[in-house]
Structures are given as C-alpha cells and as structure tokens.
Amino acid sequence: MYDVLIVGGGPAGLSAAMLLGRCMRKVALFDSGEYRNSYSHSMNGFISRDATPPDEFLRLSRKDLEKYEVEFKQKRIVRVTKEGDLFTACDEDDQVYLSRKVLLATGLCDRWPKLPGAEPFYGSSIHHCPYCDGYESKNKPLAAYGKNRDAIGLSLSLKTWSSDVMLFTDGTNRLTREDRELLARNKVQINTAGIERLEGEEGHLQRIVLKNGQIENREAMFFSTGSDQRSDLARQLQCDFTSKGVVRTYKHQQTNVPGLYVAGDAARDMQLVIVAAAEGTKAAVAINMELQKEFRL
C-alpha cells in the first residue's frame, strides 16, 4: 500500500516525488524511460539549469530523491482502476500496486514532421517550441511548418527571434485572404509548394527542396503538427479532456476523478519544463493536504 503512485518520471513527476518524500509519504515513482524531449540536446529556460542536457537533469533529479522514501521503478504502468477510495495499478510485468492517490505525469508525444531527410535534424535544427529553442536560432532564416492553416500563429510568433520567417504549408493551400494579409503585414513569407526533402550537414538544416524544383535556404524549422497523450491511463480512469486533447485539471491539478491528479504536459497548455516541474510541486502540496485531512481525527 502506497500513499501516492506517480506515473511519469519527467520534471513534473520528479518534482512531485521530492516534495511528497519531504512530507514523509510512501511514494512509488514509475518511469517508462520515454520522454517528450528525447531528441533535445539541451533543456533551456529552466532557471539554474539553462542548457543542461536532459539526461543530466534526470540524473541530478533522481539523485535528489535518494534521501527520501521514494521508490523509483523503471517500469511502465499499463492499467489503473479505482474502487472506492483506493487505486489499483498494474505494471507491464503484472505486478499490482495499491495507493490512496495517483498523480499522472505521463506527458505528450509530438507528431514530428515525416519529411524525407528530416530525422538527422530533430532536436538540433528542427524543433516544436520556439520558447525552448528559438534563442539558439535567433537571426537565422527560419521555417514554420504546418499544413493548411496550422502554423500561422507559429510563423507570427517566430518573428520575435528572426526577421526572416517563411511559412511552409507543404502542398496545402487553405490560407484565407485575411490570413495572407496578416502574414504580409508582418513580413512572413508564404510557400505552399510540397516539400521534396530537407538537406544539411552534421545536424544543421541548410536547405528545403520543394517538389516544384525551388530551393529555399533555411537554417532551422519549427513545426505545428499536433501532439497526442503518451499514455491512455487518464482515459481508462474516465478523466475529462479539453478540446485541445489534454486532461482538464483544476486549481491544484485535480481532475474530475477524486484522488487523481495530472501535472505537466498531459494537462493544461503551457508546455514548458519549468511549468511542468511547478505543476508537479503544486499537485504534491494538494495531495499531501488531502491526505492530512483524511488521517485527521
């Protein structure tokens, strides 16, 4: 029997585990070893850890947990059910765990653009978040990738980091007159041709070759192609979801299921590492306060 099961060993889960450990709660933290930033070379924008490699951040965070009563398990939870006030979780080896509370910090999976030649550039010059990687691409010729109208907002946002931004819709052309006027006013170039392949050297994008024979010199690409929940555990527990496909949570990361909390990229829409860590801490405080009330005479 555990006080809390935490599913997901990224920033949200690790942060929650540390605080709950400091509250002397019996905690098990499950980590599948799969992370949204697996392509990233550095974790940017986290105060005191700016530009830290993700693997190093995980190592340091796990070391912080060693002095607390937190059991770290390199396992995947595949099922969670709730009966009365107790949760039952089952891992990939059919081991069963009981807990009073559950925190899901399972994150999202990005839909990386499936463009010929793209894979060598993932995480080095192809990114999904300009707040995470825009600074490293400042003043370069940038590409914003998204079909139909998906990357209009992204292309406008990239103007913060570069004056040279081109929107690529990869063979789709659903931009309205108003879209084109808005982009033109903000000096965002538009290219609707299909993309033949990406070219570059040593992880650095250099050229986008189009199916019409045109070549555009671009040194970084940011994409807006959507993301999916990495785990279906929230759906198993019948959580409410928003129209954006993330779990609906409330002030302290509570869900519509009593005793179940969700923190990090799987919930809300401010998907930054430092925010995920903060949400994990916020959820941990709320969980501890709930347990305090339940044990109070």
PDB file of N, CA, C and O in Angstrom, residues 267-297:
ATOM      1  N   ALA A 267      -1.552  17.878 -19.088  1.00  0.00           N
ATOM      2  CA  ALA A 267      -2.639  18.756 -18.654  1.00  0.00           C
ATOM      3  C   ALA A 267      -2.324  20.198 -19.041  1.00  0.00           C
ATOM      4  O   ALA A 267      -1.179  20.582 -19.224  1.00  0.00           O
ATOM      5  N   ARG A 268      -3.367  20.998 -19.152  1.00  0.00           N
ATOM      6  CA  ARG A 268      -3.242  22.421 -19.487  1.00  0.00           C
ATOM      7  C   ARG A 268      -2.563  22.606 -20.837  1.00  0.00           C
ATOM      8  O   ARG A 268      -2.474  21.689 -21.647  1.00  0.00           O
ATOM      9  N   ASP A 269      -2.079  23.822 -21.111  1.00  0.00           N
ATOM     10  CA  ASP A 269      -1.481  24.063 -22.427  1.00  0.00           C
ATOM     11  C   ASP A 269      -0.213  24.907 -22.362  1.00  0.00           C
ATOM     12  O   ASP A 269       0.313  25.306 -23.393  1.00  0.00           O
ATOM     13  N   MET A 270       0.320  25.190 -21.178  1.00  0.00           N
ATOM     14  CA  MET A 270       1.600  25.889 -21.046  1.00  0.00           C
ATOM     15  C   MET A 270       2.674  24.830 -20.884  1.00  0.00           C
ATOM     16  O   MET A 270       3.006  24.412 -19.775  1.00  0.00           O
ATOM     17  N   GLN A 271       3.195  24.339 -22.011  1.00  0.00           N
ATOM     18  CA  GLN A 271       4.008  23.132 -22.005  1.00  0.00           C
ATOM     19  C   GLN A 271       5.497  23.470 -22.014  1.00  0.00           C
ATOM     20  O   GLN A 271       6.178  23.395 -23.043  1.00  0.00           O
ATOM     21  N   LEU A 272       5.999  23.846 -20.842  1.00  0.00           N
ATOM     22  CA  LEU A 272       7.410  24.141 -20.641  1.00  0.00           C
ATOM     23  C   LEU A 272       7.915  23.300 -19.476  1.00  0.00           C
ATOM     24  O   LEU A 272       7.164  22.993 -18.543  1.00  0.00           O
ATOM     25  N   VAL A 273       9.196  22.950 -19.504  1.00  0.00           N
ATOM     26  CA  VAL A 273       9.760  22.099 -18.456  1.00  0.00           C
ATOM     27  C   VAL A 273       9.593  22.726 -17.079  1.00  0.00           C
ATOM     28  O   VAL A 273       9.191  22.062 -16.117  1.00  0.00           O
ATOM     29  N   ILE A 274       9.874  24.009 -16.982  1.00  0.00           N
ATOM     30  CA  ILE A 274       9.800  24.656 -15.666  1.00  0.00           C
ATOM     31  C   ILE A 274       8.365  24.721 -15.158  1.00  0.00           C
ATOM     32  O   ILE A 274       8.102  24.619 -13.959  1.00  0.00           O
ATOM     33  N   VAL A 275       7.401  24.848 -16.079  1.00  0.00           N
ATOM     34  CA  VAL A 275       5.991  24.842 -15.685  1.00  0.00           C
ATOM     35  C   VAL A 275       5.573  23.446 -15.235  1.00  0.00           C
ATOM     36  O   VAL A 275       4.846  23.280 -14.248  1.00  0.00           O
ATOM     37  N   ALA A 276       6.046  22.415 -15.941  1.00  0.00           N
ATOM     38  CA  ALA A 276       5.735  21.042 -15.547  1.00  0.00           C
ATOM     39  C   ALA A 276       6.243  20.752 -14.140  1.00  0.00           C
ATOM     40  O   ALA A 276       5.539  20.150 -13.316  1.00  0.00           O
ATOM     41  N   ALA A 277       7.460  21.182 -13.850  1.00  0.00           N
ATOM     42  CA  ALA A 277       8.012  20.981 -12.503  1.00  0.00           C
ATOM     43  C   ALA A 277       7.174  21.708 -11.454  1.00  0.00           C
ATOM     44  O   ALA A 277       6.892  21.167 -10.372  1.00  0.00           O
ATOM     45  N   ALA A 278       6.761  22.930 -11.764  1.00  0.00           N
ATOM     46  CA  ALA A 278       5.937  23.700 -10.825  1.00  0.00           C
ATOM     47  C   ALA A 278       4.594  23.025 -10.602  1.00  0.00           C
ATOM     48  O   ALA A 278       4.092  22.960  -9.466  1.00  0.00           O
ATOM     49  N   GLU A 279       3.990  22.504 -11.675  1.00  0.00           N
ATOM     50  CA  GLU A 279       2.705  21.823 -11.526  1.00  0.00           C
ATOM     51  C   GLU A 279       2.847  20.556 -10.684  1.00  0.00           C
ATOM     52  O   GLU A 279       1.947  20.204  -9.911  1.00  0.00           O
ATOM     53  N   GLY A 280       3.974  19.850 -10.853  1.00  0.00           N
ATOM     54  CA  GLY A 280       4.206  18.672 -10.021  1.00  0.00           C
ATOM     55  C   GLY A 280       4.276  19.029  -8.552  1.00  0.00           C
ATOM     56  O   GLY A 280       3.707  18.338  -7.692  1.00  0.00           O
ATOM     57  N   THR A 281       4.954  20.128  -8.235  1.00  0.00           N
ATOM     58  CA  THR A 281       5.038  20.585  -6.845  1.00  0.00           C
ATOM     59  C   THR A 281       3.672  21.000  -6.326  1.00  0.00           C
ATOM     60  O   THR A 281       3.291  20.675  -5.187  1.00  0.00           O
ATOM     61  N   LYS A 282       2.916  21.717  -7.150  1.00  0.00           N
ATOM     62  CA  LYS A 282       1.586  22.163  -6.748  1.00  0.00           C
ATOM     63  C   LYS A 282       0.675  20.965  -6.463  1.00  0.00           C
ATOM     64  O   LYS A 282      -0.059  20.945  -5.463  1.00  0.00           O
ATOM     65  N   ALA A 283       0.729  19.966  -7.331  1.00  0.00           N
ATOM     66  CA  ALA A 283      -0.067  18.762  -7.114  1.00  0.00           C
ATOM     67  C   ALA A 283       0.352  18.046  -5.837  1.00  0.00           C
ATOM     68  O   ALA A 283      -0.493  17.555  -5.084  1.00  0.00           O
ATOM     69  N   ALA A 284       1.662  17.998  -5.577  1.00  0.00           N
ATOM     70  CA  ALA A 284       2.157  17.314  -4.379  1.00  0.00           C
ATOM     71  C   ALA A 284       1.635  17.977  -3.106  1.00  0.00           C
ATOM     72  O   ALA A 284       1.250  17.292  -2.146  1.00  0.00           O
ATOM     73  N   VAL A 285       1.634  19.301  -3.069  1.00  0.00           N
ATOM     74  CA  VAL A 285       1.102  20.005  -1.895  1.00  0.00           C
ATOM     75  C   VAL A 285      -0.377  19.677  -1.709  1.00  0.00           C
ATOM     76  O   VAL A 285      -0.839  19.386  -0.594  1.00  0.00           O
ATOM     77  N   ALA A 286      -1.145  19.701  -2.796  1.00  0.00           N
ATOM     78  CA  ALA A 286      -2.577  19.415  -2.706  1.00  0.00           C
ATOM     79  C   ALA A 286      -2.824  17.978  -2.249  1.00  0.00           C
ATOM     80  O   ALA A 286      -3.714  17.717  -1.427  1.00  0.00           O
ATOM     81  N   ILE A 287      -2.032  17.038  -2.774  1.00  0.00           N
ATOM     82  CA  ILE A 287      -2.174  15.637  -2.372  1.00  0.00           C
ATOM     83  C   ILE A 287      -1.869  15.473  -0.889  1.00  0.00           C
ATOM     84  O   ILE A 287      -2.601  14.793  -0.148  1.00  0.00           O
ATOM     85  N   ASN A 288      -0.786  16.090  -0.427  1.00  0.00           N
ATOM     86  CA  ASN A 288      -0.422  15.964   0.984  1.00  0.00           C
ATOM     87  C   ASN A 288      -1.495  16.558   1.887  1.00  0.00           C
ATOM     88  O   ASN A 288      -1.843  15.979   2.934  1.00  0.00           O
ATOM     89  N   MET A 289      -2.038  17.702   1.508  1.00  0.00           N
ATOM     90  CA  MET A 289      -3.094  18.318   2.317  1.00  0.00           C
ATOM     91  C   MET A 289      -4.342  17.438   2.363  1.00  0.00           C
ATOM     92  O   MET A 289      -4.998  17.328   3.404  1.00  0.00           O
ATOM     93  N   GLU A 290      -4.640  16.790   1.249  1.00  0.00           N
ATOM     94  CA  GLU A 290      -5.798  15.889   1.220  1.00  0.00           C
ATOM     95  C   GLU A 290      -5.563  14.689   2.128  1.00  0.00           C
ATOM     96  O   GLU A 290      -6.466  14.259   2.869  1.00  0.00           O
ATOM     97  N   LEU A 291      -4.345  14.134   2.093  1.00  0.00           N
ATOM     98  CA  LEU A 291      -4.025  13.017   2.977  1.00  0.00           C
ATOM     99  C   LEU A 291      -4.056  13.444   4.445  1.00  0.00           C
ATOM    100  O   LEU A 291      -4.511  12.696   5.316  1.00  0.00           O
ATOM    101  N   GLN A 292      -3.572  14.651   4.735  1.00  0.00           N
ATOM    102  CA  GLN A 292      -3.631  15.151   6.112  1.00  0.00           C
ATOM    103  C   GLN A 292      -5.059  15.177   6.630  1.00  0.00           C
ATOM    104  O   GLN A 292      -5.344  14.759   7.759  1.00  0.00           O
ATOM    105  N   LYS A 293      -5.970  15.673   5.804  1.00  0.00           N
ATOM    106  CA  LYS A 293      -7.380  15.727   6.223  1.00  0.00           C
ATOM    107  C   LYS A 293      -7.964  14.358   6.462  1.00  0.00           C
ATOM    108  O   LYS A 293      -8.722  14.124   7.402  1.00  0.00           O
ATOM    109  N   GLU A 294      -7.595  13.409   5.620  1.00  0.00           N
ATOM    110  CA  GLU A 294      -8.146  12.068   5.721  1.00  0.00           C
ATOM    111  C   GLU A 294      -7.647  11.327   6.971  1.00  0.00           C
ATOM    112  O   GLU A 294      -8.359  10.470   7.506  1.00  0.00           O
ATOM    113  N   PHE A 295      -6.437  11.661   7.419  1.00  0.00           N
ATOM    114  CA  PHE A 295      -5.892  10.991   8.601  1.00  0.00           C
ATOM    115  C   PHE A 295      -6.197  11.756   9.887  1.00  0.00           C
ATOM    116  O   PHE A 295      -5.890  11.278  10.978  1.00  0.00           O
ATOM    117  N   ARG A 296      -6.784  12.924   9.738  1.00  0.00           N
ATOM    118  CA  ARG A 296      -7.061  13.738  10.917  1.00  0.00           C
ATOM    119  C   ARG A 296      -8.257  13.184  11.692  1.00  0.00           C
ATOM    120  O   ARG A 296      -9.273  12.812  11.098  1.00  0.00           O
ATOM    121  N   LEU A 297      -8.141  13.144  13.010  1.00  0.00           N
ATOM    122  CA  LEU A 297      -9.230  12.646  13.860  1.00  0.00           C
ATOM    123  C   LEU A 297     -10.334  13.695  13.987  1.00  0.00           C
ATOM    124  O   LEU A 297     -10.073  14.891  13.978  1.00  0.00           O
TER     125      LEU A 297
END
